[in-house]
PDB file of C-alpha atoms in Angstrom:
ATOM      1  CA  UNK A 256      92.689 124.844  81.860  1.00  0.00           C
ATOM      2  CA  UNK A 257      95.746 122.449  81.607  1.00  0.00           C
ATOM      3  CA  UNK A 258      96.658 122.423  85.252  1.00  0.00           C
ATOM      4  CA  UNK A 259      93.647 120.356  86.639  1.00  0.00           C
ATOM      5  CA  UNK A 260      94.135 117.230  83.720  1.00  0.00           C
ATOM      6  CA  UNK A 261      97.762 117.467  84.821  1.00  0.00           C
ATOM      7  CA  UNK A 262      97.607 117.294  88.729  1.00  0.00           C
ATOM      8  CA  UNK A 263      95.407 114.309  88.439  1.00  0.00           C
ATOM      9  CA  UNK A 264      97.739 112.069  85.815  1.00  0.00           C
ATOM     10  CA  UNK A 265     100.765 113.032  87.913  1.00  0.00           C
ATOM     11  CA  UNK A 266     100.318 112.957  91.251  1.00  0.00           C
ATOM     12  CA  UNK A 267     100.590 109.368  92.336  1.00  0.00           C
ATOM     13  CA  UNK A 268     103.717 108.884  90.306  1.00  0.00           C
ATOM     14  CA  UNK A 269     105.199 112.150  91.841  1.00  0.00           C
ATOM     15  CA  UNK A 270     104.132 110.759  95.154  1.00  0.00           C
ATOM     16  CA  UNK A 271     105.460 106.992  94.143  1.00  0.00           C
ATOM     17  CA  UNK A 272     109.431 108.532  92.910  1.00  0.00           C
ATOM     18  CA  UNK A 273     109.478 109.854  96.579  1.00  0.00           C
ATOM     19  CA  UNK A 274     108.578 107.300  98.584  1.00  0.00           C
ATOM     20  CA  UNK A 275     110.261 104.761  96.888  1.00  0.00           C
ATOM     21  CA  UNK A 276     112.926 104.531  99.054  1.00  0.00           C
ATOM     22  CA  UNK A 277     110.204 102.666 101.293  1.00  0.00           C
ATOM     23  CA  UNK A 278     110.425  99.219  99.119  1.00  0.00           C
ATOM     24  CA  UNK A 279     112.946  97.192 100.819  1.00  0.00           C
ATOM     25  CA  UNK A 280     113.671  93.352  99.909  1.00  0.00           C
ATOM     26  CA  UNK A 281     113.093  91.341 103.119  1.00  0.00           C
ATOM     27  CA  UNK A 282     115.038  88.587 101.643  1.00  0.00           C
ATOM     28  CA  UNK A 283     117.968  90.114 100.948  1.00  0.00           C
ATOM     29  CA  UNK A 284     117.686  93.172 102.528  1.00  0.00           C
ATOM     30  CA  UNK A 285     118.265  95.605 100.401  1.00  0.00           C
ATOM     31  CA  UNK A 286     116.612  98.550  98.871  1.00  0.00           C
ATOM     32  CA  UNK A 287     114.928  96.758  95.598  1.00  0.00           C
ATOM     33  CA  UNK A 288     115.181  99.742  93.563  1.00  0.00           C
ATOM     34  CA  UNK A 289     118.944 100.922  93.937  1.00  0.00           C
ATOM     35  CA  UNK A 290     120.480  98.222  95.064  1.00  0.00           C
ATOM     36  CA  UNK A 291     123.576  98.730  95.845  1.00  0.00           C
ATOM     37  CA  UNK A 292     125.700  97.204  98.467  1.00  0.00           C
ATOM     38  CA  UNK A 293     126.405  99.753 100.597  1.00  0.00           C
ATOM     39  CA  UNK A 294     122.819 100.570 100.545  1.00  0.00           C
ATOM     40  CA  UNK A 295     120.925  97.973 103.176  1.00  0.00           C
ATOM     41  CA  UNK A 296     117.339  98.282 104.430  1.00  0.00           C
ATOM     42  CA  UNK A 297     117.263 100.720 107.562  1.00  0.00           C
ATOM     43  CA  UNK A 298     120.872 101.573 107.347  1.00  0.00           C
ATOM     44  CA  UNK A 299     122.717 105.640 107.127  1.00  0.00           C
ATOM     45  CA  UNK A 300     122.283 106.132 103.936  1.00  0.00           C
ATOM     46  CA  UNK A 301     118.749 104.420 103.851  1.00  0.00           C
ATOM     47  CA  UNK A 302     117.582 106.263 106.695  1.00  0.00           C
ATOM     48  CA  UNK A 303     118.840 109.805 105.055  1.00  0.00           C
ATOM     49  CA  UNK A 304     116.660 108.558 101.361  1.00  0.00           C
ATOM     50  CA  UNK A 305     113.897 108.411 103.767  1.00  0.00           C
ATOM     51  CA  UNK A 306     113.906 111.536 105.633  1.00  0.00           C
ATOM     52  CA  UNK A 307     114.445 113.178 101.982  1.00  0.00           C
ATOM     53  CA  UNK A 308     111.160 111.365 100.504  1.00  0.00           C
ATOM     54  CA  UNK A 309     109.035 112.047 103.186  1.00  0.00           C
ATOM     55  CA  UNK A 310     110.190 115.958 103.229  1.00  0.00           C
ATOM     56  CA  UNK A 311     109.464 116.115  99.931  1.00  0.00           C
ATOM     57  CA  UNK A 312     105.899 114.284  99.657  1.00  0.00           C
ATOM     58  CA  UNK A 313     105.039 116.977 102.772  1.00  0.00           C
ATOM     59  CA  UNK A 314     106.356 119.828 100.455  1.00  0.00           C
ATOM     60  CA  UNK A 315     104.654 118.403  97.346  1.00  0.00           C
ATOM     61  CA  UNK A 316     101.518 117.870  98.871  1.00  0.00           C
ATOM     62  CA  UNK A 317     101.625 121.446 100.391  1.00  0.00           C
ATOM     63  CA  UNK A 318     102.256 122.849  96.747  1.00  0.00           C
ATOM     64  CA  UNK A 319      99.145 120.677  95.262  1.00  0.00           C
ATOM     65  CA  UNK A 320      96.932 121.968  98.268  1.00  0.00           C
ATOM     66  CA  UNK A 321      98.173 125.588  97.902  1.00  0.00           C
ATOM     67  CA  UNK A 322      97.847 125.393  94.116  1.00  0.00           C
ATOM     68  CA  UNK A 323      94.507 123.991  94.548  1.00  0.00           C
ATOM     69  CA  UNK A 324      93.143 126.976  96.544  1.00  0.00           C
ATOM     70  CA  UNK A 325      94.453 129.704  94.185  1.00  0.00           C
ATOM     71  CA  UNK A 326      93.289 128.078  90.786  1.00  0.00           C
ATOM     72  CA  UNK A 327      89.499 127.553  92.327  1.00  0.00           C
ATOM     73  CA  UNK A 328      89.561 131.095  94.970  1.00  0.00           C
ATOM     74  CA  UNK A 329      86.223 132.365  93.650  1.00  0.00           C
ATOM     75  CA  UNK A 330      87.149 135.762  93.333  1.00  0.00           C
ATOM     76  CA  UNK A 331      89.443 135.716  90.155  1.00  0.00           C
ATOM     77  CA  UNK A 332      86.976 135.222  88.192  1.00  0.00           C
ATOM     78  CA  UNK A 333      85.492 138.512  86.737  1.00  0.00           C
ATOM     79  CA  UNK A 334      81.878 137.347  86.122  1.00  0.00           C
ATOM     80  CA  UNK A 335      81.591 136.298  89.768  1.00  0.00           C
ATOM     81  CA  UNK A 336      78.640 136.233  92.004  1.00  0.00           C
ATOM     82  CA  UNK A 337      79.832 135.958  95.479  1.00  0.00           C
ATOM     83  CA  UNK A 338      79.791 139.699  97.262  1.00  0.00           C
ATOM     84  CA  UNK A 339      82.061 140.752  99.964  1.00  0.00           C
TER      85      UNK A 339
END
């Protein structure tokens, strides 16, 4: 009963902490969030934050879809209808 309240408030932000290493500073190109100045836009260590974001929005979004067909299969429910 909780799960379907909590997917919706928290799935942009979950989405938003991994592709966050997407917001680069054109002016000073760096990443805006870290910062750091080893850290510039489209560099190693950029790249890498990148490929680990992306990986996991694919593997998040795969959890939300496969969570989504087990909470609503039809046939856990006891009282239902449909017929084999």
């Amino acid at each position: 009963m909780l799960i379907l309240p909590l997917k919706v408030l928290f799935v942009v932000p979950l989405l938003e902490l991994f592709l966050v290493a997407f917001n680069c500073d054109e002016e000073t190109d760096y990443i805006r969030v870290i910062n750091w100045e080893n850290n510039k836009c489209w560099k190693s260590t950029h790249i890498f934050y990148i490929v680990i974001g992306v990986l996991g929005a694919i593997i998040f979004l795969l959890y939300i879809f496969i969570l989504n067909y087990y909470y609503f299969y039809p046939f856990f429910s006891d009282v239902s209808t449909t017929r084999l």
